[in-house]
mmCIF file of C-alpha atoms in Angstrom:
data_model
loop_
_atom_site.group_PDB
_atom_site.id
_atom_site.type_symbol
_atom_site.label_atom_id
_atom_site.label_comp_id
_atom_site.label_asym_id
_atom_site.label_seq_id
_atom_site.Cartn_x
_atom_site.Cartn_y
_atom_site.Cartn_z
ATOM 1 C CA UNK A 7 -30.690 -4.659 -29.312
ATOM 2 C CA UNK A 8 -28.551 -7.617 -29.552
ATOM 3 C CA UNK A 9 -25.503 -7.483 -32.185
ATOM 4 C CA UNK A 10 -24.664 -10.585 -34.344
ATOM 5 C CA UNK A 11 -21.641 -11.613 -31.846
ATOM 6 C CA UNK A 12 -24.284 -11.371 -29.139
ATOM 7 C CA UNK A 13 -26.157 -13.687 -30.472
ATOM 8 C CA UNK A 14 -23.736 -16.076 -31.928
ATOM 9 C CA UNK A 15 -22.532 -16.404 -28.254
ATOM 10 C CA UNK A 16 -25.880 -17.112 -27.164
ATOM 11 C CA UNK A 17 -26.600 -20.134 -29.426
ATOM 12 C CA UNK A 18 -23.180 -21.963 -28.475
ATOM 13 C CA UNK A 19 -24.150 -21.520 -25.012
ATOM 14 C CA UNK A 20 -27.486 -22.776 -26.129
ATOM 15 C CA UNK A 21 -26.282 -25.722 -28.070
ATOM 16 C CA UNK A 22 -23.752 -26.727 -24.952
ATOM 17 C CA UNK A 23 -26.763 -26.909 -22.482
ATOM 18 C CA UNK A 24 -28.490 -29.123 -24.347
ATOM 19 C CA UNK A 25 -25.227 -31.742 -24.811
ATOM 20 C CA UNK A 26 -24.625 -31.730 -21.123
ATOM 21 C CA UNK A 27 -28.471 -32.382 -20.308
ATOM 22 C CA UNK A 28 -28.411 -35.459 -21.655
ATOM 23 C CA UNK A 29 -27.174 -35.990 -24.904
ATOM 24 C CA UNK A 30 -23.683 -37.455 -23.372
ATOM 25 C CA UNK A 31 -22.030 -33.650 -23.105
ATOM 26 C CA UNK A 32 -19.969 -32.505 -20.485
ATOM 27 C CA UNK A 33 -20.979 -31.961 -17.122
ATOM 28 C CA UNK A 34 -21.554 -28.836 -15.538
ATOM 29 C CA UNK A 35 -18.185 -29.381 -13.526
ATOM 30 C CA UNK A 36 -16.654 -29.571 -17.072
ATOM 31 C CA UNK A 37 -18.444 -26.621 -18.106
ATOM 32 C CA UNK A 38 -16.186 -23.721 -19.377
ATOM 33 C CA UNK A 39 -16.744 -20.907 -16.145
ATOM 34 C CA UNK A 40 -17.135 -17.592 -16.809
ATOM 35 C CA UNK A 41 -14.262 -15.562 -15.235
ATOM 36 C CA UNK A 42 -15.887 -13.184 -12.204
ATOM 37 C CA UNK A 43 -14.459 -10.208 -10.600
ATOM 38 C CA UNK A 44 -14.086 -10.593 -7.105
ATOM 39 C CA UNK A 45 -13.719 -7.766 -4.870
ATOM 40 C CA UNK A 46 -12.183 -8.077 -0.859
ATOM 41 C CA UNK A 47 -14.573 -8.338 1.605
ATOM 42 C CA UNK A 48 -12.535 -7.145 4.206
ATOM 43 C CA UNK A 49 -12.225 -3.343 5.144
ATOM 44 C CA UNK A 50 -8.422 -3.338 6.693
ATOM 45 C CA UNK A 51 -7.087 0.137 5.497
ATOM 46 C CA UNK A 52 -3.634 -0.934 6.568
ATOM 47 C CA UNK A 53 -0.795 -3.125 4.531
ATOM 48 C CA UNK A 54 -1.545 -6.250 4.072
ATOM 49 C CA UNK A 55 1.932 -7.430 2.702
ATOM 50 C CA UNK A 56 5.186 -7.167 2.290
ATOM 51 C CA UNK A 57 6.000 -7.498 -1.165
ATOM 52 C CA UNK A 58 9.960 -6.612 -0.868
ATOM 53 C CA UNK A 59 12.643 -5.430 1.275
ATOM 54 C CA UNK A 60 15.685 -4.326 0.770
ATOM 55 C CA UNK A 61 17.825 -3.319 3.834
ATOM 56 C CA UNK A 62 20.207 -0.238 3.112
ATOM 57 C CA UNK A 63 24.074 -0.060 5.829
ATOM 58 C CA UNK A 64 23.156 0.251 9.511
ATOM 59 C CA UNK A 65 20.078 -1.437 9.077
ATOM 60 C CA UNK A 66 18.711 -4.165 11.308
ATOM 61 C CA UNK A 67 16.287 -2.879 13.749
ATOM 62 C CA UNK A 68 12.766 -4.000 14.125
ATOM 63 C CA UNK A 69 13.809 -7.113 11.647
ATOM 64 C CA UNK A 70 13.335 -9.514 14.624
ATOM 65 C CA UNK A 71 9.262 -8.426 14.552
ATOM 66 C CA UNK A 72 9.641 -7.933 10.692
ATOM 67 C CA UNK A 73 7.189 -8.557 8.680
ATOM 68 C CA UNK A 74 3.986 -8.175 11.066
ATOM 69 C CA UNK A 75 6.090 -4.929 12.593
ATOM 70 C CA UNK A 76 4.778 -2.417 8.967
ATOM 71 C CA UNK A 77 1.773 -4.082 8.717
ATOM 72 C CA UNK A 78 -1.392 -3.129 10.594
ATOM 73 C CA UNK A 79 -1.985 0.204 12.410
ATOM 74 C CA UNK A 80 0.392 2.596 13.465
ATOM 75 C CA UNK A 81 2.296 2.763 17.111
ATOM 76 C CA UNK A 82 2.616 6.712 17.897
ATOM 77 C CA UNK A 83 3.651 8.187 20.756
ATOM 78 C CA UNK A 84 3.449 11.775 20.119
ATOM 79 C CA UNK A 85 5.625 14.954 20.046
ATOM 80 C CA UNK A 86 8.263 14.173 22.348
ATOM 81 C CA UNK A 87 9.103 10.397 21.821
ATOM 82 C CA UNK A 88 9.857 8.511 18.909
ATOM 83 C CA UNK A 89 8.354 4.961 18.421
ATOM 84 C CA UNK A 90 9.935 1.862 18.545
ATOM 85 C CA UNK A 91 7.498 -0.247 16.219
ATOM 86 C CA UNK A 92 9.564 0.593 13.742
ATOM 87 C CA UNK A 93 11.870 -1.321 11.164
ATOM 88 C CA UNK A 94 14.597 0.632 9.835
ATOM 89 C CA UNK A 95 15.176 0.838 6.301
ATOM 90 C CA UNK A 96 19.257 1.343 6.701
ATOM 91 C CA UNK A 97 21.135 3.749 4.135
ATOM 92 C CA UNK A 98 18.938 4.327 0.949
ATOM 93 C CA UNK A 99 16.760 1.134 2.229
ATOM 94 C CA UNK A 100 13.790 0.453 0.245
ATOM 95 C CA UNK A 101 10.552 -1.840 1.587
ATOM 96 C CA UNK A 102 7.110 -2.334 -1.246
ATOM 97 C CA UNK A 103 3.979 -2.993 0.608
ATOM 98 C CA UNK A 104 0.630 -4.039 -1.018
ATOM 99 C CA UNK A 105 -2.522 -3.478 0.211
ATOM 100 C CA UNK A 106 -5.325 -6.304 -0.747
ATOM 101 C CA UNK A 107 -8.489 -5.464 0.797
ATOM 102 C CA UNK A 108 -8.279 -1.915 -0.030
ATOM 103 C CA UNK A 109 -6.657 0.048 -2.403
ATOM 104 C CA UNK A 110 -5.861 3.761 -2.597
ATOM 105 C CA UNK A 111 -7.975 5.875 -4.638
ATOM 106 C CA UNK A 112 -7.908 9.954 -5.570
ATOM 107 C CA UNK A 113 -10.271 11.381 -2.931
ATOM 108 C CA UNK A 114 -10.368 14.459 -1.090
ATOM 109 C CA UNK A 115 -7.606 15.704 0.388
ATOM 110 C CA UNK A 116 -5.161 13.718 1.409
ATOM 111 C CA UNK A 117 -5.649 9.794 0.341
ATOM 112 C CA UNK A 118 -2.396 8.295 1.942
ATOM 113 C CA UNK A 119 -0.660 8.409 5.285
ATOM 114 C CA UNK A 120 2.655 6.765 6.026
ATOM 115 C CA UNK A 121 3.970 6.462 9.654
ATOM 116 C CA UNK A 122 7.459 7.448 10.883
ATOM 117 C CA UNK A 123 8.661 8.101 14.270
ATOM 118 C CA UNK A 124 9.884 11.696 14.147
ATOM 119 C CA UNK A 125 10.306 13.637 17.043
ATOM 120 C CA UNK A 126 10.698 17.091 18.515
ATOM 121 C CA UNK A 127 13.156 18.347 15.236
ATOM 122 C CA UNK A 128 14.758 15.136 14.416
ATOM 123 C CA UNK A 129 13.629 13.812 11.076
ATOM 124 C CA UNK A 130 14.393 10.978 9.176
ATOM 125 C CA UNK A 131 13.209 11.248 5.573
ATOM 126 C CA UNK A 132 11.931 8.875 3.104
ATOM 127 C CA UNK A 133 10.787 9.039 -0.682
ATOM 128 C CA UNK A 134 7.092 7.623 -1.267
ATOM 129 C CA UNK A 135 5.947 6.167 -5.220
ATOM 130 C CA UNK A 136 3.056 4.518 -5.672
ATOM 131 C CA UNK A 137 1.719 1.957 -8.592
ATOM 132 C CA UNK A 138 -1.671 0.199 -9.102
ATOM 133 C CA UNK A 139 0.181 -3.015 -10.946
ATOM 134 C CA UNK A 140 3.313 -2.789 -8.777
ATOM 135 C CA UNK A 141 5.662 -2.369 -12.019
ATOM 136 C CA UNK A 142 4.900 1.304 -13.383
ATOM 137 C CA UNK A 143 5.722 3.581 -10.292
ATOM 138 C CA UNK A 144 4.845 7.238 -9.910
ATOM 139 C CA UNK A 145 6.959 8.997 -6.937
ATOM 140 C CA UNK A 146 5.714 11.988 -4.991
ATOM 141 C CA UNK A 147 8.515 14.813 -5.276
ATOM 142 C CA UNK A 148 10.464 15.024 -2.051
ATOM 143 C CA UNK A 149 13.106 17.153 -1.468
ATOM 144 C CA UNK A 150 15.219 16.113 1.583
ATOM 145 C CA UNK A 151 17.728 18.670 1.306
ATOM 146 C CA UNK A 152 15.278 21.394 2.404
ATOM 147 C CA UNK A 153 15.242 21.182 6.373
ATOM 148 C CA UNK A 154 14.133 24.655 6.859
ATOM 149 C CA UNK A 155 11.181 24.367 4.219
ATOM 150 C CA UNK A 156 10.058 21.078 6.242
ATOM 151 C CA UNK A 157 11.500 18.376 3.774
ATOM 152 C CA UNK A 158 8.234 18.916 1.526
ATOM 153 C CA UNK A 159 6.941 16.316 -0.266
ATOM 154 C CA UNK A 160 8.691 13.313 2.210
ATOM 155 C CA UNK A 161 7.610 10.720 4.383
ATOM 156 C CA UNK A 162 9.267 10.512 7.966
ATOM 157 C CA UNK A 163 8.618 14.580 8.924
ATOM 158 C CA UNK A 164 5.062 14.796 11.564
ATOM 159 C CA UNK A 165 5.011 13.006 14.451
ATOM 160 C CA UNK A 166 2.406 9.947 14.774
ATOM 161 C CA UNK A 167 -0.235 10.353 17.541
ATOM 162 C CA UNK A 168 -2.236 7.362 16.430
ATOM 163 C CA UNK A 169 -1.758 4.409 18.544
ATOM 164 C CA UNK A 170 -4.080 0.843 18.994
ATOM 165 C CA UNK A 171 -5.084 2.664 22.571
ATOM 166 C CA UNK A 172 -4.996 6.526 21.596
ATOM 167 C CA UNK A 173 -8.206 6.551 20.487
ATOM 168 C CA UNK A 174 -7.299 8.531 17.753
ATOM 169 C CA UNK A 175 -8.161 7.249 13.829
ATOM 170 C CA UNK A 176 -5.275 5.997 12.268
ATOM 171 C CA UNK A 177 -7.184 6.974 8.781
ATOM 172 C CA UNK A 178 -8.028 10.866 10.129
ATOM 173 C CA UNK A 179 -5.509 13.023 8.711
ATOM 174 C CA UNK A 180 -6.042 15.594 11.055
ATOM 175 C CA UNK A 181 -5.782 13.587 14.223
ATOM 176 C CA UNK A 182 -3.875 10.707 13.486
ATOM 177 C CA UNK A 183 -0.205 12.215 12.766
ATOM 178 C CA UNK A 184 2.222 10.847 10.135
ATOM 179 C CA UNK A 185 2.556 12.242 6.552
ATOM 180 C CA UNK A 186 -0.206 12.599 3.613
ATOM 181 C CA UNK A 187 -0.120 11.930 0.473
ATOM 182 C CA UNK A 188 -2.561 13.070 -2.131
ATOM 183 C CA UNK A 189 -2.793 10.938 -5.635
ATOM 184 C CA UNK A 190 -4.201 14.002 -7.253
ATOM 185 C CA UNK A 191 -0.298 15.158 -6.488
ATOM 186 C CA UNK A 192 0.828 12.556 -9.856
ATOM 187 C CA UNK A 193 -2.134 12.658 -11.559
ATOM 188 C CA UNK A 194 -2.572 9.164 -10.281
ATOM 189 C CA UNK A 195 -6.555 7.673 -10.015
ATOM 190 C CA UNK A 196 -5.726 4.240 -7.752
ATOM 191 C CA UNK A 197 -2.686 2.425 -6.263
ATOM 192 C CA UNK A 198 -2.271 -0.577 -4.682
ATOM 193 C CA UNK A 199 1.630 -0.809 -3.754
ATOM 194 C CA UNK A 200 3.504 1.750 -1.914
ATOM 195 C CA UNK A 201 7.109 1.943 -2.350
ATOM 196 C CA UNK A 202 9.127 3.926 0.112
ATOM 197 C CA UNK A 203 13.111 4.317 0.140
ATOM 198 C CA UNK A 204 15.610 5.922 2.483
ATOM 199 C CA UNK A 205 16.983 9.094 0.899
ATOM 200 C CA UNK A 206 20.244 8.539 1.997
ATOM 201 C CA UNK A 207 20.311 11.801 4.032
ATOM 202 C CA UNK A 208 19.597 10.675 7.501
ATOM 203 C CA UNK A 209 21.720 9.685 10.384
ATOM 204 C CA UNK A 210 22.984 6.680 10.359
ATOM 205 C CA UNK A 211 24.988 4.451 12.640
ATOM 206 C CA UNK A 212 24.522 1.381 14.641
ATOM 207 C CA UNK A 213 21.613 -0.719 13.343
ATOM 208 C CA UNK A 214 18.686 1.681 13.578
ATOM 209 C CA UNK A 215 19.888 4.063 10.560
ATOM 210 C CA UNK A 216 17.738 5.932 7.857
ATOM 211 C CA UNK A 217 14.242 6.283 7.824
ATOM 212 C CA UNK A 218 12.245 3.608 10.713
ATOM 213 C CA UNK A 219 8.956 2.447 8.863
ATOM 214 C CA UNK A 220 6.063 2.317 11.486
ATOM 215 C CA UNK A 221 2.828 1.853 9.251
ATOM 216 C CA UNK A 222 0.839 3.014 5.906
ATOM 217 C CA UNK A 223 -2.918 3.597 6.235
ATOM 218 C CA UNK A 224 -5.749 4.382 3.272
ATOM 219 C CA UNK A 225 -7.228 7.524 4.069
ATOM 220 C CA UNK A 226 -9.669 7.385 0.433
ATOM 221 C CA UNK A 227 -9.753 3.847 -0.769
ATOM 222 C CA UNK A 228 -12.136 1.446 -2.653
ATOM 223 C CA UNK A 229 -12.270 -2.373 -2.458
ATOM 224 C CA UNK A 230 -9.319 -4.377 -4.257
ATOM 225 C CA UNK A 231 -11.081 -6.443 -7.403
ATOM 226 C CA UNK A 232 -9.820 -9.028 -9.354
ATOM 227 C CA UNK A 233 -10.971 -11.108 -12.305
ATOM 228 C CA UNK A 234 -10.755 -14.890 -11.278
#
């Protein structure tokens, strides 16, 4: 059942078609377009870009591959080594990175995986928030004080094992290393930007202090739309 606003939009559309057929109207180019939603076609669950970076004291390293070196897939090497495709955020560093194909939705499990290089018992931490319009940010509770609990609730703890020639997904939670992150933590439904900063409780030194930012993958994502 069509409601009078329905309708009223119907007969200007009407009354337009009929100028630009031949009664000296504008031409379909000149046409007012309806606004579509567009949705990514690609299917890259990694970063796409770097939206910001902010280097914290005693960064430096990885900035000669930076910013290609946090985007795409992770570059683990296990248990016993750290890796070196890694930029390092410095002192209470902070990087935002947007994904545009996909974007992070409330699955399952875990629905977010950022990649460190810990190793053995050294740890580096970082603090991970989240937003959807990259302005209202919702941050997953890490406390980096607690080494004997396992720094819950940080990035920079599990080793990676995920590499381009492990074999291994770099989206399989339970294969691929790194640390998860679960929307359903916040109360959060979708994200597109993730936000992670050094907590400032890490060794530091030289020019490869703080945490050392090796990837973010979607683990439960949906297509990135957008009204154009």
């Amino acid at each position: 059942m069509k409601t009078h606003d329905m309708v009223a939009r119907s007969s200007a559309w009407l009354v337009l078609s009929v100028l630009a057929s031949g009664c000296g109207g504008p031409s379909d180019e000149e046409m007012p377009q309806q606004p579509q939603v567009v949705c990514a076609s690609e299917n890259d669950p990694f970063a796409d870009r770097v939206v910001s970076f902010k280097p914290g004291q005693d960064a430096g390293f990885g900035q000669d591959g930076y910013p290609d070196i946090v985007l795409g897939p992770p570059v683990g090497f296990g248990a016993g080594m750290g890796s070196l495709d890694v930029l390092s955020l410095g002192d209470r560093g902070e990087i935002v990175l947007e994904f545009k194909d996909i974007g992070v939705v409330d699955g399952p499990g875990v629905d977010l995986l950022v990649f460190e290089n810990p190793f053995g018992t050294f740890a580096e931490t970082g603090s991970v928030s989240v937003s959807e319009d990259g302005q209202a940010w919702h941050e997953f509770p890490c406390d980096a004080a607690n080494r004997a609990g396992g720094f819950p609730g940080c990035a920079g703890v599990k080793p990676v094992f995920s590499s381009p020639d492990s074999g291994l997904s770099p989206t399989d939670p339970s294969v691929a290393g790194g640390d998860g992150f679960d929307l359903a933590t916040l109360g959060v439904a979708r994200a597109r930007f993730v936000r992670i900063r050094d907590t400032g409780t890490n060794s530091y030194g030289f020019t490869s202090g703080g945490f050392d930012l090796d990837a973010v993958a979607v683990v439960n994502g949906s297509p990135v739309c957008e009204w154009k």
